[in-house]
XYZ file of C-alpha atoms in Angstrom:
665
model
C -148.760 27.695 -135.702
C -151.276 30.230 -134.362
C -150.874 31.965 -130.981
C -153.341 30.548 -128.477
C -154.797 27.955 -130.889
C -152.429 25.225 -129.785
C -154.993 22.413 -129.953
C -155.715 23.125 -133.626
C -152.012 23.237 -134.445
C -151.422 20.001 -132.512
C -154.152 18.226 -134.461
C -152.563 19.320 -137.760
C -149.105 18.148 -136.734
C -150.336 14.767 -135.480
C -152.242 14.301 -138.729
C -149.075 15.031 -140.672
C -147.062 12.623 -138.511
C -149.666 9.885 -138.916
C -149.411 10.220 -142.678
C -145.665 10.781 -142.830
C -143.670 7.572 -142.124
C -141.217 7.955 -139.273
C -138.706 9.281 -138.741
C -140.209 12.737 -139.382
C -137.804 14.829 -137.334
C -138.593 18.051 -139.156
C -142.043 18.064 -137.510
C -140.906 17.232 -133.968
C -139.835 20.763 -133.121
C -143.111 22.568 -133.913
C -145.162 19.690 -132.449
C -142.991 19.600 -129.322
C -143.441 23.358 -128.985
C -147.224 23.025 -129.164
C -147.288 20.158 -126.662
C -145.205 22.094 -124.162
C -147.373 25.207 -124.539
C -150.370 22.999 -123.686
C -148.466 21.617 -120.691
C -148.460 18.130 -122.223
C -144.892 17.540 -121.081
C -145.026 13.750 -120.974
C -146.329 13.642 -124.543
C -143.503 15.914 -125.687
C -140.976 13.757 -123.830
C -142.333 10.588 -125.457
C -142.101 12.174 -128.887
C -138.375 12.828 -128.515
C -137.674 9.609 -126.634
C -139.039 7.655 -129.589
C -136.884 9.698 -131.957
C -133.787 8.742 -129.968
C -134.486 5.273 -128.585
C -136.581 3.766 -131.382
C -135.410 5.662 -134.461
C -131.733 5.896 -133.391
C -131.409 9.576 -134.246
C -127.776 10.720 -134.197
C -128.136 14.484 -134.776
C -126.593 16.637 -132.016
C -129.235 19.338 -132.389
C -132.001 16.769 -131.955
C -130.352 15.444 -128.771
C -130.075 19.006 -127.420
C -133.775 19.620 -128.124
C -134.675 16.302 -126.500
C -132.624 17.210 -123.427
C -134.481 20.510 -123.135
C -137.871 18.793 -123.352
C -136.758 16.249 -120.743
C -135.635 19.086 -118.456
C -138.994 20.853 -118.762
C -140.670 17.547 -117.902
C -138.578 17.112 -114.746
C -136.644 14.161 -116.200
C -133.188 15.339 -115.111
C -131.400 12.022 -115.669
C -132.531 11.761 -119.296
C -131.840 15.466 -119.793
C -128.295 14.985 -118.491
C -127.678 11.913 -120.650
C -129.031 13.464 -123.824
C -127.204 16.770 -123.383
C -123.990 14.833 -122.741
C -124.554 12.846 -125.940
C -125.157 16.034 -127.921
C -121.834 17.403 -126.654
C -120.052 14.207 -127.665
C -121.280 14.724 -131.212
C -120.681 18.505 -131.124
C -118.673 19.926 -128.174
C -119.688 23.516 -128.992
C -123.443 22.903 -129.215
C -124.736 25.933 -127.297
C -128.191 24.485 -126.680
C -126.687 21.394 -125.065
C -124.376 23.522 -122.906
C -127.309 25.701 -121.886
C -129.346 22.662 -120.821
C -126.381 21.284 -118.880
C -126.154 24.603 -117.003
C -129.885 24.560 -116.200
C -129.605 20.994 -114.931
C -126.703 21.962 -112.660
C -128.707 24.925 -111.375
C -131.706 22.738 -110.540
C -129.390 20.397 -108.654
C -128.052 23.315 -106.586
C -124.631 23.383 -108.306
C -124.678 27.138 -108.870
C -120.955 27.714 -109.473
C -120.780 24.847 -111.961
C -123.938 26.079 -113.708
C -122.466 29.578 -114.041
C -119.214 28.276 -115.528
C -121.041 26.244 -118.180
C -123.420 29.111 -118.957
C -120.556 31.550 -119.465
C -118.930 29.073 -121.856
C -122.174 28.970 -123.838
C -122.369 32.774 -123.928
C -118.759 33.052 -125.133
C -119.529 30.930 -128.215
C -121.955 33.613 -129.482
C -124.145 31.199 -131.408
C -127.861 31.161 -132.086
C -129.543 28.852 -129.588
C -133.103 30.009 -129.049
C -135.078 27.919 -131.520
C -137.191 26.030 -130.575
C -137.321 25.870 -126.759
C -134.625 27.976 -125.064
C -136.251 31.359 -125.558
C -138.525 33.899 -123.943
C -141.592 31.777 -124.695
C -140.260 29.444 -121.993
C -138.789 32.201 -119.800
C -135.180 31.628 -120.816
C -132.412 33.798 -122.237
C -128.695 33.216 -121.657
C -127.898 36.544 -120.017
C -131.042 36.418 -117.889
C -130.211 32.984 -116.522
C -126.634 34.124 -115.885
C -127.991 37.068 -113.884
C -130.180 34.717 -111.831
C -127.171 32.564 -110.962
C -125.117 35.632 -110.007
C -127.901 36.781 -107.675
C -127.791 33.393 -105.935
C -124.042 33.932 -105.488
C -124.668 37.506 -104.167
C -122.573 38.997 -106.970
C -125.033 41.817 -107.499
C -123.028 44.226 -109.667
C -122.314 41.487 -112.187
C -125.939 40.390 -112.027
C -127.143 43.912 -112.816
C -124.832 44.045 -115.830
C -126.079 40.669 -117.042
C -129.707 41.760 -116.641
C -128.813 44.761 -118.803
C -127.524 42.449 -121.530
C -130.775 40.464 -121.329
C -132.799 43.678 -121.644
C -130.854 44.621 -124.781
C -131.110 41.129 -126.263
C -134.895 40.732 -126.192
C -137.893 43.076 -125.947
C -139.678 41.583 -122.931
C -140.551 42.653 -119.428
C -139.070 39.856 -117.312
C -135.405 41.075 -117.111
C -136.500 44.598 -116.191
C -138.809 43.288 -113.468
C -136.181 41.014 -111.957
C -133.465 43.676 -112.078
C -135.866 46.091 -110.377
C -136.100 43.634 -107.481
C -132.305 43.579 -107.197
C -132.201 47.394 -107.249
C -134.928 47.454 -104.591
C -132.942 45.114 -102.371
C -129.880 47.375 -102.820
C -132.072 50.419 -101.982
C -131.388 51.959 -105.396
C -135.003 52.988 -105.697
C -134.774 55.386 -108.645
C -133.186 52.706 -110.808
C -135.752 50.163 -109.626
C -138.565 52.536 -110.528
C -137.088 53.135 -114.017
C -136.899 49.380 -114.663
C -140.476 48.906 -113.486
C -141.672 51.663 -115.799
C -139.921 49.946 -118.689
C -141.485 46.624 -117.704
C -144.940 48.228 -117.615
C -144.473 49.753 -121.068
C -143.387 46.421 -122.535
C -146.257 44.657 -120.795
C -148.674 47.184 -122.266
C -147.476 46.245 -125.750
C -147.303 42.522 -124.931
C -150.195 42.036 -122.495
C -149.890 39.531 -119.646
C -152.275 40.127 -116.760
C -150.336 38.101 -114.180
C -147.090 39.847 -115.035
C -148.677 43.294 -114.947
C -150.202 42.624 -111.519
C -146.771 41.634 -110.213
C -145.124 44.771 -111.641
C -147.765 47.010 -110.092
C -147.427 45.190 -106.781
C -143.677 45.804 -106.736
C -144.214 49.474 -107.626
C -146.608 49.985 -104.711
C -144.287 48.229 -102.254
C -141.065 49.631 -103.633
C -139.357 50.389 -100.346
C -139.313 46.900 -98.867
C -136.839 45.477 -96.395
C -137.505 41.865 -97.356
C -134.419 39.726 -98.122
C -133.663 39.479 -101.828
C -134.135 35.714 -101.803
C -137.665 36.270 -100.521
C -138.342 38.978 -103.092
C -137.214 36.766 -105.959
C -138.904 33.694 -104.542
C -142.228 35.494 -104.865
C -141.596 35.711 -108.604
C -143.125 32.927 -110.695
C -140.320 30.424 -111.175
C -139.128 29.927 -114.765
C -141.634 27.524 -116.279
C -142.881 26.824 -119.735
C -146.078 28.752 -118.996
C -144.416 31.838 -117.535
C -145.405 33.903 -120.556
C -148.777 33.527 -122.186
C -149.351 34.551 -125.808
C -151.615 37.519 -126.511
C -155.320 36.729 -126.613
C -156.998 36.362 -129.972
C -158.840 39.659 -129.412
C -156.230 42.244 -128.536
C -157.856 45.281 -126.905
C -157.562 48.591 -128.660
C -154.604 50.546 -127.210
C -155.401 53.692 -125.299
C -154.225 56.681 -127.352
C -151.279 58.519 -125.852
C -151.980 62.191 -125.236
C -149.113 64.583 -124.529
C -149.887 67.181 -121.906
C -150.386 70.699 -123.208
C -147.824 73.329 -122.275
C -149.188 75.661 -119.562
C -150.023 79.171 -120.845
C -147.493 80.785 -118.498
C -144.704 78.697 -120.026
C -145.803 79.609 -123.536
C -145.775 83.264 -122.541
C -142.311 82.920 -121.017
C -140.953 81.550 -124.298
C -142.475 84.173 -126.568
C -139.966 86.091 -128.687
C -139.498 89.718 -127.716
C -141.847 91.817 -129.858
C -138.915 93.978 -130.923
C -137.300 91.033 -132.740
C -140.238 89.083 -134.181
C -140.052 90.752 -137.583
C -136.266 90.353 -137.653
C -136.578 86.648 -136.853
C -139.049 86.149 -139.708
C -136.698 87.944 -142.123
C -133.711 85.871 -140.993
C -135.579 82.562 -141.345
C -136.723 83.518 -144.856
C -133.180 84.458 -145.803
C -131.863 81.121 -144.543
C -134.494 79.189 -146.474
C -133.700 81.193 -149.606
C -130.010 80.288 -149.288
C -128.896 83.815 -148.276
C -126.883 82.761 -145.246
C -124.506 85.739 -145.326
C -127.447 88.145 -145.385
C -129.121 86.349 -142.447
C -125.910 86.292 -140.424
C -125.233 89.990 -141.037
C -128.707 91.005 -139.857
C -128.421 89.042 -136.599
C -124.858 90.224 -135.961
C -125.842 93.888 -136.326
C -128.789 93.460 -133.957
C -126.555 91.738 -131.371
C -124.100 94.612 -131.389
C -126.915 96.875 -130.229
C -128.310 94.379 -127.686
C -125.630 91.773 -126.787
C -127.564 90.400 -123.787
C -130.764 89.603 -125.680
C -131.728 85.965 -125.174
C -133.829 85.967 -128.354
C -131.036 87.383 -130.507
C -128.491 84.927 -129.115
C -130.828 82.004 -129.864
C -131.465 83.395 -133.348
C -127.700 83.614 -133.890
C -127.344 79.992 -132.734
C -130.030 78.958 -135.212
C -128.273 80.838 -137.986
C -124.898 79.293 -137.201
C -126.429 75.802 -136.978
C -127.748 76.280 -140.496
C -124.148 75.760 -141.661
C -123.685 72.439 -139.898
C -121.126 71.281 -142.463
C -118.574 73.753 -141.094
C -117.115 72.729 -137.693
C -116.129 76.294 -136.824
C -119.723 77.537 -137.032
C -120.904 74.661 -134.838
C -118.347 75.577 -132.168
C -119.420 79.227 -132.381
C -123.055 78.136 -132.084
C -122.361 76.215 -128.873
C -120.687 79.288 -127.369
C -123.703 81.445 -128.162
C -126.113 78.797 -126.845
C -124.235 78.519 -123.558
C -124.337 82.285 -123.168
C -128.092 82.417 -123.770
C -128.750 79.687 -121.154
C -126.688 81.635 -118.635
C -128.810 84.731 -119.305
C -132.131 82.927 -118.830
C -131.990 79.220 -117.868
C -135.780 79.090 -117.457
C -136.487 79.531 -121.156
C -136.654 76.558 -123.486
C -135.375 77.183 -126.992
C -131.653 77.354 -126.260
C -131.791 73.784 -124.905
C -133.217 72.630 -128.215
C -130.293 74.116 -130.124
C -127.830 72.693 -127.609
C -129.352 69.276 -128.260
C -129.131 69.961 -131.980
C -125.437 70.807 -131.557
C -124.710 67.504 -129.799
C -126.791 65.606 -132.344
C -124.757 66.994 -135.247
C -121.280 66.513 -133.835
C -120.475 62.948 -132.769
C -122.567 59.795 -132.346
C -121.433 59.325 -128.757
C -123.108 62.647 -127.906
C -126.506 61.368 -129.026
C -127.701 60.642 -125.492
C -126.615 64.107 -124.344
C -128.544 65.565 -127.262
C -131.683 63.745 -126.145
C -131.394 65.076 -122.610
C -131.387 68.618 -123.982
C -134.347 67.992 -126.290
C -136.277 66.719 -123.284
C -135.236 69.790 -121.272
C -136.497 72.058 -124.038
C -139.856 70.272 -124.128
C -140.169 70.263 -120.335
C -139.612 74.021 -120.354
C -142.337 74.538 -122.950
C -140.599 75.027 -126.298
C -142.881 75.612 -129.264
C -140.242 74.547 -131.810
C -141.569 71.620 -133.840
C -138.090 70.252 -134.494
C -137.578 69.682 -130.761
C -140.571 67.331 -130.679
C -139.405 65.490 -133.793
C -135.927 65.020 -132.347
C -137.396 63.885 -129.050
C -139.609 61.400 -130.919
C -136.403 59.868 -132.314
C -135.001 59.627 -128.791
C -138.166 58.088 -127.383
C -138.083 55.452 -130.108
C -134.350 54.707 -129.924
C -133.540 54.736 -126.203
C -135.148 52.474 -123.614
C -134.306 55.076 -120.972
C -136.752 57.440 -122.667
C -139.500 54.896 -123.233
C -138.547 52.945 -126.385
C -142.208 53.328 -127.359
C -143.570 53.499 -130.896
C -146.855 54.996 -129.697
C -145.126 57.703 -127.678
C -142.811 58.564 -130.566
C -145.818 58.883 -132.882
C -147.484 61.233 -130.382
C -144.459 63.549 -130.385
C -144.324 63.600 -134.189
C -147.990 64.587 -134.068
C -147.274 67.396 -131.597
C -144.677 68.834 -133.996
C -147.349 68.891 -136.715
C -149.824 70.570 -134.357
C -147.299 73.316 -133.647
C -146.172 73.823 -137.245
C -148.879 72.404 -139.552
C -147.326 73.930 -142.689
C -143.885 72.373 -142.205
C -143.620 69.520 -144.761
C -140.682 67.856 -143.019
C -142.771 66.936 -139.995
C -145.253 65.087 -142.216
C -142.292 63.355 -143.841
C -140.927 62.291 -140.472
C -144.211 60.923 -139.173
C -145.134 59.370 -142.518
C -141.811 57.559 -142.866
C -142.023 56.421 -139.237
C -145.462 54.942 -139.804
C -144.383 53.429 -143.120
C -141.401 51.704 -141.511
C -143.739 50.232 -138.893
C -146.008 48.832 -141.659
C -148.812 51.275 -140.876
C -149.320 51.979 -144.555
C -152.855 53.357 -144.324
C -151.723 55.852 -141.667
C -148.578 56.770 -143.598
C -150.383 57.662 -146.841
C -152.052 60.948 -145.699
C -148.766 62.180 -144.197
C -146.733 61.424 -147.322
C -149.413 62.953 -149.543
C -149.517 66.115 -147.399
C -145.723 66.413 -147.393
C -145.684 66.250 -151.203
C -148.558 68.741 -151.426
C -146.710 71.254 -149.237
C -143.350 70.748 -150.931
C -143.172 68.521 -154.028
C -140.337 66.020 -153.598
C -140.048 62.937 -155.769
C -137.926 60.953 -153.323
C -141.118 60.249 -151.354
C -142.911 58.763 -154.353
C -141.378 55.320 -153.878
C -142.563 54.944 -150.290
C -145.968 56.347 -151.152
C -146.307 53.880 -154.034
C -145.404 50.943 -151.762
C -148.009 52.146 -149.278
C -150.558 52.292 -152.103
C -149.638 48.747 -153.168
C -150.115 47.470 -149.620
C -153.538 49.097 -149.340
C -154.772 47.895 -152.750
C -154.505 51.320 -154.343
C -152.142 50.444 -157.169
C -153.806 52.813 -159.702
C -152.940 55.753 -157.430
C -149.275 54.741 -157.530
C -149.386 54.570 -161.322
C -151.022 58.003 -161.588
C -148.400 59.461 -159.231
C -145.590 58.314 -161.534
C -147.446 59.037 -164.763
C -147.978 62.656 -163.684
C -144.297 63.138 -162.896
C -143.003 61.395 -166.027
C -145.469 62.502 -168.705
C -146.703 65.847 -167.349
C -143.651 67.107 -165.451
C -141.232 65.564 -167.994
C -139.075 63.703 -165.460
C -135.749 62.545 -166.961
C -133.925 61.006 -163.979
C -133.171 57.356 -164.946
C -133.717 56.046 -161.424
C -137.131 57.665 -161.235
C -138.060 56.458 -164.716
C -137.154 52.837 -163.980
C -139.171 52.994 -160.759
C -142.073 54.189 -162.878
C -141.540 51.196 -165.178
C -141.851 48.879 -162.178
C -145.071 50.591 -161.055
C -146.601 50.413 -164.542
C -145.754 46.684 -164.798
C -147.110 46.084 -161.286
C -150.544 47.496 -162.205
C -150.461 45.759 -165.611
C -150.110 48.929 -167.670
C -147.855 46.945 -169.992
C -147.827 49.300 -172.961
C -146.826 52.250 -170.779
C -144.241 50.149 -168.974
C -142.584 49.190 -172.267
C -142.697 52.792 -173.520
C -140.998 54.157 -170.387
C -138.520 51.267 -170.363
C -137.383 52.076 -173.903
C -136.601 55.631 -172.761
C -134.681 54.697 -169.624
C -132.746 51.883 -171.317
C -131.479 54.420 -173.812
C -130.466 56.799 -171.017
C -128.758 54.361 -168.625
C -128.544 50.766 -169.912
C -126.058 49.600 -167.231
C -128.157 50.792 -164.308
C -128.731 47.678 -162.100
C -132.421 48.528 -161.804
C -132.679 48.657 -165.599
C -130.970 45.255 -165.904
C -133.299 43.775 -163.253
C -136.414 45.091 -164.987
C -135.137 43.834 -168.341
C -134.791 40.387 -166.750
C -138.376 40.564 -165.478
C -139.648 41.517 -168.936
C -137.746 38.587 -170.456
C -139.272 36.357 -167.768
C -142.762 37.651 -168.608
C -142.283 36.728 -172.257
C -140.936 33.241 -171.506
C -137.342 34.045 -172.488
C -135.911 32.297 -169.437
C -132.341 31.932 -170.685
C -132.106 35.680 -171.290
C -133.651 36.391 -167.872
C -131.094 34.043 -166.277
C -128.172 35.767 -168.010
C -129.378 39.196 -166.892
C -129.940 38.127 -163.270
C -126.500 36.509 -163.161
C -125.030 39.901 -164.081
C -126.603 41.282 -160.904
C -125.559 38.450 -158.584
C -122.364 40.176 -157.427
C -123.856 43.691 -157.474
C -124.392 45.278 -154.045
C -128.014 44.967 -153.041
C -128.453 48.669 -152.280
C -127.828 49.559 -155.911
C -131.173 48.190 -157.003
C -133.426 47.264 -154.101
C -134.985 50.627 -153.160
C -137.905 51.176 -153.308
C -139.409 48.194 -155.154
C -136.923 45.459 -156.077
C -136.669 43.969 -152.598
C -138.191 41.174 -150.469
C -140.994 43.438 -149.306
C -142.402 43.151 -152.826
C -141.229 39.558 -153.377
C -138.087 40.434 -155.321
C -134.512 39.399 -154.547
C -131.830 38.427 -157.054
C -130.818 35.044 -155.502
C -134.473 34.032 -155.125
C -135.319 35.045 -158.681
C -132.270 33.129 -159.950
C -133.609 30.047 -158.188
C -137.061 30.573 -159.671
C -135.711 30.930 -163.208
C -133.585 27.793 -162.835
C -136.700 25.907 -161.745
C -138.509 27.101 -164.861
C -135.550 25.857 -166.913
C -135.787 22.461 -165.216
C -132.460 22.884 -163.372
C -133.849 21.898 -159.980
C -130.603 20.816 -158.335
C -128.829 24.017 -159.403
C -131.742 26.128 -158.103
C -131.565 24.872 -154.507
C -128.479 26.871 -153.322
C -130.064 30.126 -154.480
C -133.202 29.506 -152.415
C -131.037 28.611 -149.427
C -128.997 31.813 -149.816
C -132.143 33.926 -150.117
C -133.468 32.500 -146.841
C -130.173 32.726 -144.977
C -130.071 36.444 -145.767
C -133.782 36.984 -144.930
C -134.651 34.558 -142.128
C -138.149 35.989 -141.672
C -139.157 35.169 -145.255
C -141.198 31.953 -145.044
C -142.212 32.199 -148.712
C -138.675 31.256 -149.757
C -138.812 27.993 -147.788
C -142.279 27.231 -149.154
C -140.964 27.513 -152.693
C -137.861 25.493 -151.806
C -140.073 22.751 -150.348
C -141.980 22.629 -153.627
C -138.682 22.264 -155.483
C -137.637 19.399 -153.189
C -141.008 17.712 -153.773
C -140.385 17.882 -157.522
C -136.919 16.411 -156.948
C -138.378 13.610 -154.828
C -136.372 14.627 -151.755
C -139.191 14.534 -149.224
C -136.878 14.763 -146.218
C -135.460 18.062 -147.465
C -139.002 19.249 -148.233
C -140.048 18.511 -144.641
C -137.035 20.375 -143.268
C -137.812 23.409 -145.464
C -141.432 23.413 -144.299
C -140.241 23.232 -140.700
C -138.194 26.400 -141.302
C -141.181 28.004 -143.017
C -143.437 27.235 -140.048
C -141.067 28.867 -137.619
C -140.593 31.948 -139.815
C -144.370 32.207 -140.203
C -144.883 32.009 -136.432
C -143.011 35.303 -136.066
C -145.606 37.160 -138.171
C -148.729 34.967 -137.967
C -149.779 35.239 -141.625
C -152.760 32.897 -141.606
C -153.027 32.227 -145.353
C -149.334 31.407 -145.498
C -149.625 29.094 -142.473
C -152.481 27.187 -144.122
C -150.421 26.779 -147.278
C -147.496 25.391 -145.258
C -149.733 22.878 -143.460
C -151.263 21.832 -146.786
C -147.775 21.162 -148.136
C -146.886 19.157 -145.017
C -149.938 17.003 -145.678
C -148.900 16.641 -149.316
C -145.400 15.550 -148.295
C -146.911 13.070 -145.866
C -149.181 11.558 -148.521
C -146.306 11.294 -150.997
C -144.139 9.643 -148.355
C -146.868 7.094 -147.657
C -146.824 5.911 -151.270
C -143.021 6.076 -151.640
C -141.710 4.324 -148.524
C -138.305 3.685 -150.050
C -137.320 7.316 -149.474
C -135.567 7.456 -146.092
C -134.791 10.899 -144.623
C -131.292 11.560 -143.435
C -130.910 12.018 -139.648
C -131.408 15.530 -138.338
C -134.048 18.143 -138.045
């Protein structure tokens, strides 16, 4: 399924259904989704009606989906009947309860709708796939908030909007809550919600939605009744949110305003103490904390009201963050320095650092102080790095990847020789799959301060940018030139050598590390892969079974993980398939997918196993799961492979009509 190319997807699904003898319930969900997105509501309704009336489907989930489609098509009677039937089969079916609540709401039964909706929320079950989700302008907490607004229970509505904002990254809840705040004349909160909505809209473009947000911003202080304000919002429909266009415009780079020269001058260290500060910092970095502390203490005795010396003392005390007493002393000194000169910036940074290092619940307070330091013109790189974390983590501060990246970059501009800032930005970009951007940062960090713990991430980035030989050379240099002996590093090097097909080197390094640490889970995993390579499947199976109960974290970083197509349950399933044990392999594929729901490849392989077993119904269901997982990431080659397999299943079904799928999707 490809965003915006609904007609092409519809044609593929109809082709599969024409070939695949009915019932083919596994295909109804993605086809129904496509039909609704094209506003072909009657066609979607007919699809499900046939599944129920003609094919006598008895699956509660199918009835709930059919009820939702009927509701979107304005067929309230059928929607009511089918949701009721779903609840007969399964009284706790959240999708059916949700539809029942929406039906009651459309019929003006607001109190009844709210009661049913709150029951659905209390069950805490997954309900969104395929139709009750933000693609169709629905989310449980959002719809609860809408009902509460109708009942004029505004405080509860605001809380429910907040839950909707936390549940999904989309602009609608923020926009609607802003309208409630506007009605209540809480303009600052309304403005904050509208800013959040604009930021989300920028990342997920929707021209109609953006125009509405900007309109509300320009007319913020309105005396219109709330019912009129909300009535001007597009009513929840299946087309309320449009997918991004095929050609997404290049984002405008975020530029952080430069600090005015007068603020920089205000924050300059007193010339009398610049040399002392440099000596103290060098002593701290060299591990001579006592020496650093003594120097600052002596200077403070002579000038106890010096802002710069007090801040330097705070920095020195914070260096020993593992000792609570020094942290408490640091806070005292910081408070004193702010009292002496509240207009200067650096003390606020260290106050934020104090809160950040004490307790998690002080994290927000820490962020407020980092922002204060930046607003007052601090030139400390760490303040910008810490603020980048805040900007990324807290919606109140933007929750923006682009803005966070800009603050990491400012830290590098201020202190271009500090390796940690390259680490921070490089890891941030790596974790957001920006491998090409992460590589220069990780390389620079290693150049400034060699640190092998970054080699794994850098190698993965090389793999994902088709630079495998660079990864091999990175590890070869450390192992053969720098004589690395750490078993975990050596086994990672073995993986890299195998990955780039340097088999002789891989075997040589493996012999060394197996002698050093034979029970290391990574060593066992790699031994299994070598046995697999040589066709010794029974040995590979035995080795992987030894790892089945081992905690994942003991082996998965940086290479033996789903990101590089490795996971013990999945590999157990693959080996069992190679041994011809198809039935025994199935549970391992299912477990691998349940623990990694985004991983469509697992369901593709499981579908192929089911095809070999002759269970075409199960193959169709697996491909249905694969299609949905693929739609989250839009990997075109993978999508084509899934559709090809659907066609294959359809053709096989046509020549083997005796195989009857079990009811259900």
